[in-house]
Structure formats: C-alpha cells, structure tokens
C-alpha cells in the first residue's frame, strides 16, 4: 500500500489536495467533519470522520480548506498532529525557497504557483493555482492566496489574510513593505496600492475598503 496523507475537508480544495497527493504517489484519506454523513460523499478515496482520527496516530495531514480562519481552527484543534507540506511538482521556486518551505508545516502549494526568492513563509499557508509571490515578501501563518493572485516584492501579508483570485498586490520597498493586516480579505481582481487594515474587506481597482 502507498503511504497515506490525511486531508481535512471534503470540498473542492480538499479534492485538489487529493490530486496533488496522488501526483506524489500518496494515498489520500479524507477527514470529514464529525457528524457529516459519510455515505453522501463520493470522493474515490477513504473517508474517515474527524472523531475517529485519534485512531490514526501516525497519519500526517494537510488542511484542504481555503478559508484561513477555519484552517487555523483545525490546526489548533489538532496541534499535536504532524502536518505535512504538500507541494505540487509543477510549482516552482527561486533559489533556496523550497528548502525554506520544507522547514514549515501544513503549507500547500498548487500547480503553477511560483515563489521567487527571500520569502518568509508561515505555517499552514496556501498558494493556490498559479499564485505568484515575488522577492522579499513575508507571508503570515494561515494566509491564503487564491488562484492567479499576484503578490509583488516587499509585501507583508499578515496572518490569515485571504487574497482573492487574480488580485494584484503592488510592491512595497525594503524600508517599508506594503502591509496587509491580519485576516483582511482582498476581493477577486482587486489592485491593492497601499496598506490594508486588519480584518478589513477590500475590492476594486484601485482597491477600496468595503467594510
Ligand atoms: C470582496 C468580497 C470578499 C466581498 O464579499 P462580500 O463582503 O460578501 O460583498 P458583496 O458581495 O455583498 O459585495 C459588496 C459590494 O462590493 C462589490 N464587490 C464584491 N466583490 C467585488 C470585487 N471582487 N471587485 C469589485 N467589487 C466587488 C459588489 O458588487 C457590491 O457592490 P454594491 O454595494 O455597489 O452592490 C468578495 O466578493 C470576493 O471577491 N471574494 C473573493 C473570491 C475569491 O477570489 N475566491 C477564491 C476561491 S478559490
């Protein structure tokens, strides 16, 4: 039997994680919410309930959930578990960058994503399809970059920030990184030119605060 990887979640992101796992020769084991009706799920892989997970002591896991706050909740609930990094073979990295990620836990990097160089990547970060991050950025724990999100150089992405699909975050400077405050949300297609406040919701070109 091939090695197994536990994947929290049963929705689209979890299935995309299954596909990455399979590309890497790993067998996916989905971990559904306690109480979820497992008979309704057709995931073409083993599915267990979160309430049974204690029986799988050696199963290393990833959290296949796009929403940063939920990823954090699950990571905290299962803090004693070993979390793997899941990196699609078609992701690409600048010098030393992949090795930096390997020191973290729970990082997911999808096909086509590119992280250039000198980027500090937190735990449980998610780089979705074709997301790009340029030099000298900081990507906080639990941040999610949606498909095609583009973070230019010298940007500090706070903990739990959710950058929507196709959003562009303009570059900062080495002296003053452009800052996205913790758990702010950047709408799909936004172009962010200046700092965003923690927990704010921003959208548009140029991005303006919605709430
Ligand atoms: C920005 C966002 C978070 C706002 O969601 P929301 O708080 O539920 O806001 P609403 O849908 O009620 O929209 C509020 C207003 O913002 C506008 N708006 C919403 N999203 C927008 C966007 N991405 N760009 C420009 N305007 C947007 C709406 O048209 C609406 O305008 P109105 O008040 O003039 O009618 C959401 O629309 C979004 O873009 N999420 C990211 C989606 C994504 O990339 N998912 C990735 C999945 S992998």
Short mmCIF file of N, CA and C and ligand atoms in Angstrom, two decimals, residues 13 66 128 144 146-147 162-166 185-190 201-205 210-211, ligand 1:
data_model
loop_
_atom_site.label_atom_id
_atom_site.label_comp_id
_atom_site.label_asym_id
_atom_site.label_seq_id
_atom_site.Cartn_x
_atom_site.Cartn_y
_atom_site.Cartn_z
N UNK A 13 -11.36 22.25 -2.36
CA UNK A 13 -9.93 22.40 -2.04
C UNK A 13 -9.36 21.07 -1.56
N UNK A 66 -9.91 26.29 2.10
CA UNK A 66 -9.40 27.58 1.63
C UNK A 66 -9.50 28.69 2.66
N UNK A 128 -2.57 28.90 -4.04
CA UNK A 128 -3.43 28.19 -4.97
C UNK A 128 -2.89 28.29 -6.41
N UNK A 144 -4.04 32.76 2.72
CA UNK A 144 -4.47 32.05 1.51
C UNK A 144 -4.29 32.97 0.32
N UNK A 146 -5.41 32.99 -3.43
CA UNK A 146 -6.31 32.29 -4.35
C UNK A 146 -5.66 32.17 -5.73
N UNK A 147 -6.31 31.42 -6.64
CA UNK A 147 -5.71 31.24 -7.96
C UNK A 147 -5.37 32.58 -8.63
N UNK A 162 -6.69 36.69 3.31
CA UNK A 162 -7.25 35.94 2.18
C UNK A 162 -7.20 36.85 0.96
N UNK A 163 -6.32 36.52 0.04
CA UNK A 163 -6.18 37.30 -1.19
C UNK A 163 -7.00 36.61 -2.27
N UNK A 164 -7.99 37.31 -2.84
CA UNK A 164 -8.89 36.71 -3.81
C UNK A 164 -8.23 36.42 -5.15
N UNK A 165 -8.96 35.70 -5.97
CA UNK A 165 -8.44 35.25 -7.26
C UNK A 165 -8.05 36.45 -8.13
N UNK A 166 -6.88 36.38 -8.69
CA UNK A 166 -6.44 37.39 -9.65
C UNK A 166 -6.12 38.75 -9.06
N UNK A 185 -9.40 40.71 3.94
CA UNK A 185 -9.82 39.99 2.73
C UNK A 185 -9.66 40.93 1.54
N UNK A 186 -9.01 40.44 0.51
CA UNK A 186 -8.82 41.22 -0.70
C UNK A 186 -9.67 40.56 -1.79
N UNK A 187 -10.59 41.32 -2.38
CA UNK A 187 -11.52 40.76 -3.34
C UNK A 187 -10.86 40.30 -4.63
N UNK A 188 -11.56 39.43 -5.32
CA UNK A 188 -11.07 38.93 -6.61
C UNK A 188 -10.83 40.13 -7.55
N UNK A 189 -9.72 40.10 -8.23
CA UNK A 189 -9.42 41.11 -9.23
C UNK A 189 -9.01 42.46 -8.69
N UNK A 190 -8.89 42.61 -7.39
CA UNK A 190 -8.51 43.91 -6.82
C UNK A 190 -7.07 44.25 -7.17
N UNK A 201 -12.23 44.47 4.57
CA UNK A 201 -12.55 43.82 3.28
C UNK A 201 -12.34 44.87 2.20
N UNK A 202 -11.53 44.52 1.22
CA UNK A 202 -11.14 45.48 0.18
C UNK A 202 -11.45 44.89 -1.19
N UNK A 203 -11.83 45.77 -2.13
CA UNK A 203 -12.07 45.28 -3.50
C UNK A 203 -11.95 46.46 -4.46
N UNK A 204 -11.80 46.13 -5.74
CA UNK A 204 -11.82 47.14 -6.79
C UNK A 204 -10.44 47.54 -7.26
N UNK A 205 -10.46 48.41 -8.28
CA UNK A 205 -9.21 48.88 -8.91
C UNK A 205 -9.26 50.41 -8.96
N UNK A 210 -14.31 48.04 1.65
CA UNK A 210 -15.78 47.84 1.62
C UNK A 210 -16.33 47.83 3.04
N UNK A 211 -15.58 47.23 3.94
CA UNK A 211 -16.07 47.19 5.34
C UNK A 211 -14.89 46.93 6.27
C1 LIG B 1 -14.62 41.17 -1.96
C2 LIG B 1 -15.53 40.09 -1.41
C3 LIG B 1 -14.85 39.41 -0.23
C4 LIG B 1 -16.78 40.82 -0.93
O1 LIG B 1 -17.71 39.90 -0.47
P1 LIG B 1 -18.95 40.46 0.37
O2 LIG B 1 -18.45 41.13 1.61
O3 LIG B 1 -19.90 39.32 0.52
O4 LIG B 1 -19.52 41.62 -0.52
P2 LIG B 1 -20.80 41.68 -1.51
O5 LIG B 1 -20.80 40.51 -2.42
O6 LIG B 1 -22.00 41.92 -0.66
O7 LIG B 1 -20.49 42.98 -2.36
C5 LIG B 1 -20.40 44.27 -1.76
C6 LIG B 1 -20.14 45.28 -2.87
O8 LIG B 1 -18.80 45.08 -3.36
C7 LIG B 1 -18.84 44.75 -4.76
N1 LIG B 1 -17.82 43.71 -4.98
C8 LIG B 1 -17.80 42.48 -4.43
N2 LIG B 1 -16.71 41.83 -4.83
C9 LIG B 1 -16.03 42.64 -5.63
C10 LIG B 1 -14.83 42.51 -6.34
N3 LIG B 1 -14.10 41.40 -6.26
N4 LIG B 1 -14.39 43.56 -7.06
C11 LIG B 1 -15.13 44.70 -7.13
N5 LIG B 1 -16.29 44.89 -6.46
C12 LIG B 1 -16.73 43.87 -5.73
C13 LIG B 1 -20.24 44.27 -5.04
O9 LIG B 1 -20.60 44.48 -6.38
C14 LIG B 1 -21.04 45.11 -4.09
O10 LIG B 1 -21.18 46.41 -4.65
P3 LIG B 1 -22.51 47.30 -4.39
O11 LIG B 1 -22.55 47.53 -2.91
O12 LIG B 1 -22.24 48.53 -5.19
O13 LIG B 1 -23.64 46.47 -4.87
C15 LIG B 1 -15.88 39.00 -2.45
O14 LIG B 1 -16.77 39.48 -3.44
C16 LIG B 1 -14.66 38.45 -3.17
O15 LIG B 1 -14.17 38.99 -4.17
N6 LIG B 1 -14.14 37.31 -2.64
C17 LIG B 1 -13.02 36.61 -3.19
C18 LIG B 1 -13.49 35.42 -4.06
C19 LIG B 1 -12.33 34.58 -4.48
O16 LIG B 1 -11.38 35.03 -5.06
N7 LIG B 1 -12.41 33.31 -4.11
C20 LIG B 1 -11.33 32.40 -4.39
C21 LIG B 1 -11.82 30.99 -4.31
S1 LIG B 1 -10.53 29.84 -4.60
#
